[in-house]
Coordinates of C-alpha atoms in Angstrom, one line a residue:
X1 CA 134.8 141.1 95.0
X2 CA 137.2 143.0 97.5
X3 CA 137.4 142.4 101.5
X4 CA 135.3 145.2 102.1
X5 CA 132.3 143.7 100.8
X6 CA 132.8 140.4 102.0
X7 CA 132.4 142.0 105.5
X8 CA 129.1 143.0 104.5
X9 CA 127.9 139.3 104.0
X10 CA 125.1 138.2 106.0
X11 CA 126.7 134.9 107.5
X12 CA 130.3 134.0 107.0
X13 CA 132.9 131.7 105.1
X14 CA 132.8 129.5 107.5
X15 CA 129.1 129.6 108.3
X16 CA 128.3 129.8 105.0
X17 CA 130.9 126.3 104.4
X18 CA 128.7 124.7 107.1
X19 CA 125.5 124.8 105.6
X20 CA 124.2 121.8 103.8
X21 CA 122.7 123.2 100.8
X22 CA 126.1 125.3 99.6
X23 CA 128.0 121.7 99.8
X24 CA 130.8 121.8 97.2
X25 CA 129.9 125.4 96.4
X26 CA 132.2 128.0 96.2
X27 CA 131.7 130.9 98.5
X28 CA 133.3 133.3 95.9
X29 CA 130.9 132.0 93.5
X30 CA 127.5 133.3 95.3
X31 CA 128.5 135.3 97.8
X32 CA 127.7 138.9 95.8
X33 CA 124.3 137.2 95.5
X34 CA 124.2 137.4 99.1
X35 CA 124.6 141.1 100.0
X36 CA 121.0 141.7 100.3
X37 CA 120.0 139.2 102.1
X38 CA 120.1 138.7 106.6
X39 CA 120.0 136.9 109.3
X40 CA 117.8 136.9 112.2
X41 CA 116.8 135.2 115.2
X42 CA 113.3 133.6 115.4
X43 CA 112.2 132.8 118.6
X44 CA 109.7 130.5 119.1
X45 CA 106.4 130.4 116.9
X46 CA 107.5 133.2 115.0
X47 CA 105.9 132.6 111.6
X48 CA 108.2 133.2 109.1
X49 CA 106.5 131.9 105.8
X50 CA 103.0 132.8 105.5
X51 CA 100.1 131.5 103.2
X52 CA 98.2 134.7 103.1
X53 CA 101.2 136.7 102.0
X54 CA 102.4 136.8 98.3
X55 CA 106.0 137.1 99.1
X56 CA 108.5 134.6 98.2
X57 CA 111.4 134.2 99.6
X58 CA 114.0 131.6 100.5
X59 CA 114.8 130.7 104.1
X60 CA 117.8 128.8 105.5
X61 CA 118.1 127.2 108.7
X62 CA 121.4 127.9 110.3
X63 CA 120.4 126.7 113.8
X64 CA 117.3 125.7 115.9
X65 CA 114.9 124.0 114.5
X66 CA 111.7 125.1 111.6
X67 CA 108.5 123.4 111.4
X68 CA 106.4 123.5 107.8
X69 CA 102.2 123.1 108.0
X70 CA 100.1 122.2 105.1
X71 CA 96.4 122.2 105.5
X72 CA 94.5 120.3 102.8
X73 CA 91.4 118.2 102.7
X74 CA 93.3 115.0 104.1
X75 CA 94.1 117.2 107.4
X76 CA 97.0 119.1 108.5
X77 CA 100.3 117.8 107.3
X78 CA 103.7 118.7 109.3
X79 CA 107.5 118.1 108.8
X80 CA 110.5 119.9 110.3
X81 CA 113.4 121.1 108.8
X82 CA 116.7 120.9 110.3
X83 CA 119.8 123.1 110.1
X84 CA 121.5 123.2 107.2
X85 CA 117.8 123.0 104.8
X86 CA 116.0 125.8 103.7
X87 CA 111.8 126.3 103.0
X88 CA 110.1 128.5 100.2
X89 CA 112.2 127.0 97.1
X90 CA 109.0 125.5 95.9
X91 CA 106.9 129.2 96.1
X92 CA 110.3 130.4 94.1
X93 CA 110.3 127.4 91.7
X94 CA 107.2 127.7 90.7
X95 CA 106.4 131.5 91.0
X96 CA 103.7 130.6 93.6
X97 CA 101.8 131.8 96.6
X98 CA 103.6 129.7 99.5
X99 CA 101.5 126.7 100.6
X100 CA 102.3 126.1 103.7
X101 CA 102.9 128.2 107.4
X102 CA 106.5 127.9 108.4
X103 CA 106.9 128.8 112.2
X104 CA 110.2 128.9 114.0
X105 CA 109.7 125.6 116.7
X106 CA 112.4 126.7 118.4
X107 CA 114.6 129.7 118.8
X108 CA 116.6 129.8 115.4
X109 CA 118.9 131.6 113.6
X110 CA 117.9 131.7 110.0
X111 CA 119.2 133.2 106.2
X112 CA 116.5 135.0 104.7
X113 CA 117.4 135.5 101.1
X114 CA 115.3 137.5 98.4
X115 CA 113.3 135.4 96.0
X116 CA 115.5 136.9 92.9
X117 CA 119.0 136.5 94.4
X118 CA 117.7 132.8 95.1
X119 CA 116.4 132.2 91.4
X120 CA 120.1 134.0 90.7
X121 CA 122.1 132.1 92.4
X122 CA 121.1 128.9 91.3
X123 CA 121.5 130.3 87.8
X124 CA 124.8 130.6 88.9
X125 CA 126.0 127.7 90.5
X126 CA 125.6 123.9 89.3
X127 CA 126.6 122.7 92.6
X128 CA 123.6 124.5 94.4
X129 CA 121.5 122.9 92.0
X130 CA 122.6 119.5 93.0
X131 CA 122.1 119.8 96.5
X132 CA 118.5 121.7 96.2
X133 CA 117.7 118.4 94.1
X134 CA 119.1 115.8 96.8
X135 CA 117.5 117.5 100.1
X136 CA 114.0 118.1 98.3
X137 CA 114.5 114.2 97.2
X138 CA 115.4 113.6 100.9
X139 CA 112.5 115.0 101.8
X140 CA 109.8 113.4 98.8
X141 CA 111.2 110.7 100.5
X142 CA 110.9 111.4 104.5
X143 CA 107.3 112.4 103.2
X144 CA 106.6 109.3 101.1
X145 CA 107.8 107.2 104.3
X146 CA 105.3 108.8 106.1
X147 CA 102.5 108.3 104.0
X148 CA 103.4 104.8 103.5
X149 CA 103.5 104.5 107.4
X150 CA 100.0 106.1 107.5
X151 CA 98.3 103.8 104.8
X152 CA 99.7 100.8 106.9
X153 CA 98.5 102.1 110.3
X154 CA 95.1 102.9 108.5
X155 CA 95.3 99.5 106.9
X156 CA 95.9 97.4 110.2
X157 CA 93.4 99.7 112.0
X158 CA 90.6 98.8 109.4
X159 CA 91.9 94.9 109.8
X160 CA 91.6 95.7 113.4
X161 CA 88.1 96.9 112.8
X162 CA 87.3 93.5 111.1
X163 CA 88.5 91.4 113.7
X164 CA 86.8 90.0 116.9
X165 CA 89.0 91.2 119.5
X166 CA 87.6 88.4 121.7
X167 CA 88.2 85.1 119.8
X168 CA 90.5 86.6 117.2
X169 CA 88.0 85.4 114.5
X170 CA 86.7 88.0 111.8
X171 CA 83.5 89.8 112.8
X172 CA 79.9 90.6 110.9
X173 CA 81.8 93.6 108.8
X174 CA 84.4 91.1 107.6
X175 CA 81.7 88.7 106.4
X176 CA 79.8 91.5 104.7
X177 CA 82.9 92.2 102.3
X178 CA 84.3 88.3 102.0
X179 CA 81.3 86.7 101.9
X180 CA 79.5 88.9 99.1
X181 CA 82.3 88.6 97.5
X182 CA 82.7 84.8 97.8
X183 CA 79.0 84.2 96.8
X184 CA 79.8 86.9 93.8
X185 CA 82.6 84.2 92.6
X186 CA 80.4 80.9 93.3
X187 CA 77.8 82.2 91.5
X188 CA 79.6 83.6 88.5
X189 CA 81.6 80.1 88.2
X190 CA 78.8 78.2 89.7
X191 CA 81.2 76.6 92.3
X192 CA 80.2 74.7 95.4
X193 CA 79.8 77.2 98.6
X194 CA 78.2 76.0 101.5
X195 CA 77.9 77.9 104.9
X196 CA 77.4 76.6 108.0
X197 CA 75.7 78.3 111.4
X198 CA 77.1 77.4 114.6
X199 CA 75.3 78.0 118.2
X200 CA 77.3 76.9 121.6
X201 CA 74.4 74.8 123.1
X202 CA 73.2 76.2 126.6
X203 CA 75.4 79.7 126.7
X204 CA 73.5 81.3 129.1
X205 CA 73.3 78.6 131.4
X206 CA 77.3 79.0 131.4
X207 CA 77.1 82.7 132.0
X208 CA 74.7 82.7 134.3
X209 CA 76.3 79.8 136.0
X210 CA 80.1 80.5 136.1
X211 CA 79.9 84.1 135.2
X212 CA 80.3 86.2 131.7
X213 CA 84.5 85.6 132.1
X214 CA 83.7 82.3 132.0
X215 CA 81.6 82.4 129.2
X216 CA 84.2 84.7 127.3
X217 CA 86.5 81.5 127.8
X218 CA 84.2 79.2 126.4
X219 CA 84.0 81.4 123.2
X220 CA 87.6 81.5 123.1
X221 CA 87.7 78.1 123.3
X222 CA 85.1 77.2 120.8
X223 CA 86.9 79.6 118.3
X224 CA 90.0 78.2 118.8
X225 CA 88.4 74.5 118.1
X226 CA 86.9 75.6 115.1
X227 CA 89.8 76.9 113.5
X228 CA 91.8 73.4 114.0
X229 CA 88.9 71.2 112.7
X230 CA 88.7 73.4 109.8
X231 CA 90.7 73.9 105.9
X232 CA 92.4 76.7 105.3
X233 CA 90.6 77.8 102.5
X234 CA 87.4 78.1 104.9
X235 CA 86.3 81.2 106.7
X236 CA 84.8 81.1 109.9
X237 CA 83.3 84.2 111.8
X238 CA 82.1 85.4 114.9
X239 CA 78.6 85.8 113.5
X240 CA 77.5 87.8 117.3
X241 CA 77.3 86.2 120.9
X242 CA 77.3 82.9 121.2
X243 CA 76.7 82.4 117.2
X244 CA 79.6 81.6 114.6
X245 CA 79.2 81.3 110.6
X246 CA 81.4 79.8 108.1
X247 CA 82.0 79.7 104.3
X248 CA 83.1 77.0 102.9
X249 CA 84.6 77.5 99.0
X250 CA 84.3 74.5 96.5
X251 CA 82.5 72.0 99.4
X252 CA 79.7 69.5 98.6
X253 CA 76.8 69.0 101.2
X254 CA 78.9 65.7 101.2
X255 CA 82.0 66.7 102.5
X256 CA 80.2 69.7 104.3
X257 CA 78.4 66.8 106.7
X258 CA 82.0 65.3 107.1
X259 CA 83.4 68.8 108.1
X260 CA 81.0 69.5 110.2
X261 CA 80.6 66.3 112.4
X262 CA 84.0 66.9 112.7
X263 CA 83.3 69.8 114.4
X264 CA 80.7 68.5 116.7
X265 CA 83.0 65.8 117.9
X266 CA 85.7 67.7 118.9
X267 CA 83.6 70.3 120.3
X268 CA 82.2 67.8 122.4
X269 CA 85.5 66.5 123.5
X270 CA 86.4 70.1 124.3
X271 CA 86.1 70.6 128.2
X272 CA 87.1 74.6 129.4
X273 CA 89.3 74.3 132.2
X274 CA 88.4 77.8 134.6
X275 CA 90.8 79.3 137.2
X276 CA 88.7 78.1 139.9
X277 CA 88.8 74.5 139.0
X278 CA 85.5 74.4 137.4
X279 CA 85.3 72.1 134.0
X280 CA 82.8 73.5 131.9
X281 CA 81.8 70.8 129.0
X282 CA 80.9 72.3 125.4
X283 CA 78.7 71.2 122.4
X284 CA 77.2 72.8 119.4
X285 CA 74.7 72.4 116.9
X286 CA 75.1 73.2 113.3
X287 CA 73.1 73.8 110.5
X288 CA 74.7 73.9 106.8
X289 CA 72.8 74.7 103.2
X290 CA 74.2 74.7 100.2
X291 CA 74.6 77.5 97.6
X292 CA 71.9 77.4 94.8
X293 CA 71.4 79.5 91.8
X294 CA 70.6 83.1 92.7
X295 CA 71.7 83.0 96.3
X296 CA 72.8 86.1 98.2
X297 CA 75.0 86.1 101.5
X298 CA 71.6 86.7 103.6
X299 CA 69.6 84.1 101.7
X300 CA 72.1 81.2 102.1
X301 CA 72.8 81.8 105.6
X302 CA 69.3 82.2 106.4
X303 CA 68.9 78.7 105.1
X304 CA 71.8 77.6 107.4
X305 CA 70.5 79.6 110.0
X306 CA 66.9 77.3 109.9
X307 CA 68.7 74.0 110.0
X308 CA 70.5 75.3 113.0
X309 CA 66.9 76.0 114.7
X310 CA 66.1 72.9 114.0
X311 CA 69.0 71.4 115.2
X312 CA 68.9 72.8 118.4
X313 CA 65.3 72.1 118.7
X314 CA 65.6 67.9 118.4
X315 CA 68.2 67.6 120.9
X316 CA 71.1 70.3 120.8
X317 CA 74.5 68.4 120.0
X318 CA 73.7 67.8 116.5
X319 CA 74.2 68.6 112.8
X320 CA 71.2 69.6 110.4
X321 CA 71.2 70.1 106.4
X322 CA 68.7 72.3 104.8
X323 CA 68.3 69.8 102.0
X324 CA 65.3 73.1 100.1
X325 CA 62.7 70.9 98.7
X326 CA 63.6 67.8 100.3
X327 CA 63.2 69.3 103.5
X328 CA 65.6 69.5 107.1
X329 CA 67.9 66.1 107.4
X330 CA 69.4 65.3 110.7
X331 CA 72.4 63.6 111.7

């Protein structure tokens, strides 16, 4: 190639030196492959890939900065590319439509090359090969980064979702997934499951007493209680208000009355100190059943739910066991 072409290049040695994706290639090597392509200035929003045109064509950022959209059915998808990368190899690649709308973000300087002198040039050069393969890897995975962060910020949202912001216990919609699936496994292995209902005795008197942040603390409290007097391997829930529910995997009515005395006790020994100086005593009453062939979630806790009545009803403060046949058993 003699000098007087070289003046006719698009961008220069060094430019061209500069630029990312012709790392380790010659400039002799491609430059011919350059004489019919040009540089312009974008300012910003110009659009300089389109979807709705057929053209292909490669584009490299020189300055300034390019931003890439992608609609699909999972929502509009966006990435930038910085100086040095180009967009439209994939529409080349693959002898495509482009997919996405590429828009100068800010004023830039860009290298619009032809689709066939791109397709030519990597022909051409082994090096320029290499370096289209590491930036689109780069990218595959800046864009599997962000997907990843996506599914964890959907995952802790639908945790969130599950949670009772309030006590920190899970909710109704938790209990609709683990229980079902809990009975599902008891019922299959015919393991023990029993499930108790929990009522804070005299809730509105506190509310209507102290106020509703007072009554928010005694919930807290009465969560926080219930988690320390109980295993690890059992699940308690904010069933709604003043009501919590519990599962508890491979338990016996036996131990079930042991656990949940236990909880009685140290409910009652639980006394919510408010900013004011008020004390504000606590107690429950708890009614447990045990899991028998065909349960569901609604039929066991419904079970639960009666003992609990029928606690509260002969005194409040105490623990009942739907015993089915043999009838409601206080302690």
């Amino acid at each position: 190639m003699t000098h007087d072409k070289l003046e006719t290049l698009p961008i220069s040695r060094d430019t061209f030196a500069q630029l990312e994706i012709f790392k380790n290639v010659q400039f002799e090597k491609l430059a011919g492959f350059l004489l019919d392509s040009k540089v312009i200035e974008a300012p910003t929003g110009t659009i300089l890939i389109d979807p709705d045109s057929s053209e292909q064509k490669l584009i490299i950022l020189i300055d300034g900065s390019l931003e890439i959209k992608l609609e699909s059915k999972g929502g509009i998808f966006s990435n930038i590319i910085k100086p040095g990368h180009c967009v439209g190899e994939t529409a080349i690649f693959n002898n495509i439509k482009p997919s996405g709308v590429v828009t100068a973000k800010e004023t830039s300087h860009v290298l619009i090359i032809p689709a066939n002198s791109a397709m030519a040039m990597i022909r051409a050069s082994h090096e320029l090969c290499l370096n289209f393969l590491q930036i689109l890897s780069q990218r595959l995975r800046s864009n599997n980064q962000v997907v990843c962060e996506e599914q964890y910020h959907i995952r802790c949202m639908e945790e969130f979702a599950k949670v009772d912001p309030m006590t920190g216990l899970h909710n109704r919609r938790w209990l609709e997934e683990m229980y079902t699936r809990e009975m599902a496994r008891s019922n299959m292995g015919n393991f023990k499951l029993t499930a108790f209902m929990i009522d804070v005795d005299h809730f509105k008197r506190v509310n209507d007493k102290f106020g509703h942040l007072a009554g928010d603390q005694v919930l807290i409290s009465v969560a926080q209680t219930l988690i320390k007097s109980l295993r690890p391997s059992d699940m308690p829930v904010r069933y709604g208000g003043e009501e919590f529910s519990v599962f508890l995997p491979g338990t016996t009515t036996d131990n079930a009355k042991i656990i949940a005395e236990r909880i009685r006790q140290n409910m009652e020994n639980t006394n919510v100190a408010l900013p004011d100086g008020n004390i504000v005593p606590v107690t429950v009453s708890i009614g447990f059943a045990e899991r028998i062939d065909g349960d569901t979630v609604v039929s066991l806790i419904d079970r639960a739910d009666k003992a609990l009545y029928h606690a509260k009803k002969n005194g409040r403060n105490r623990v009942c066991m739907n015993a089915g046949d043999e009838g409601l058993i206080l302690f």
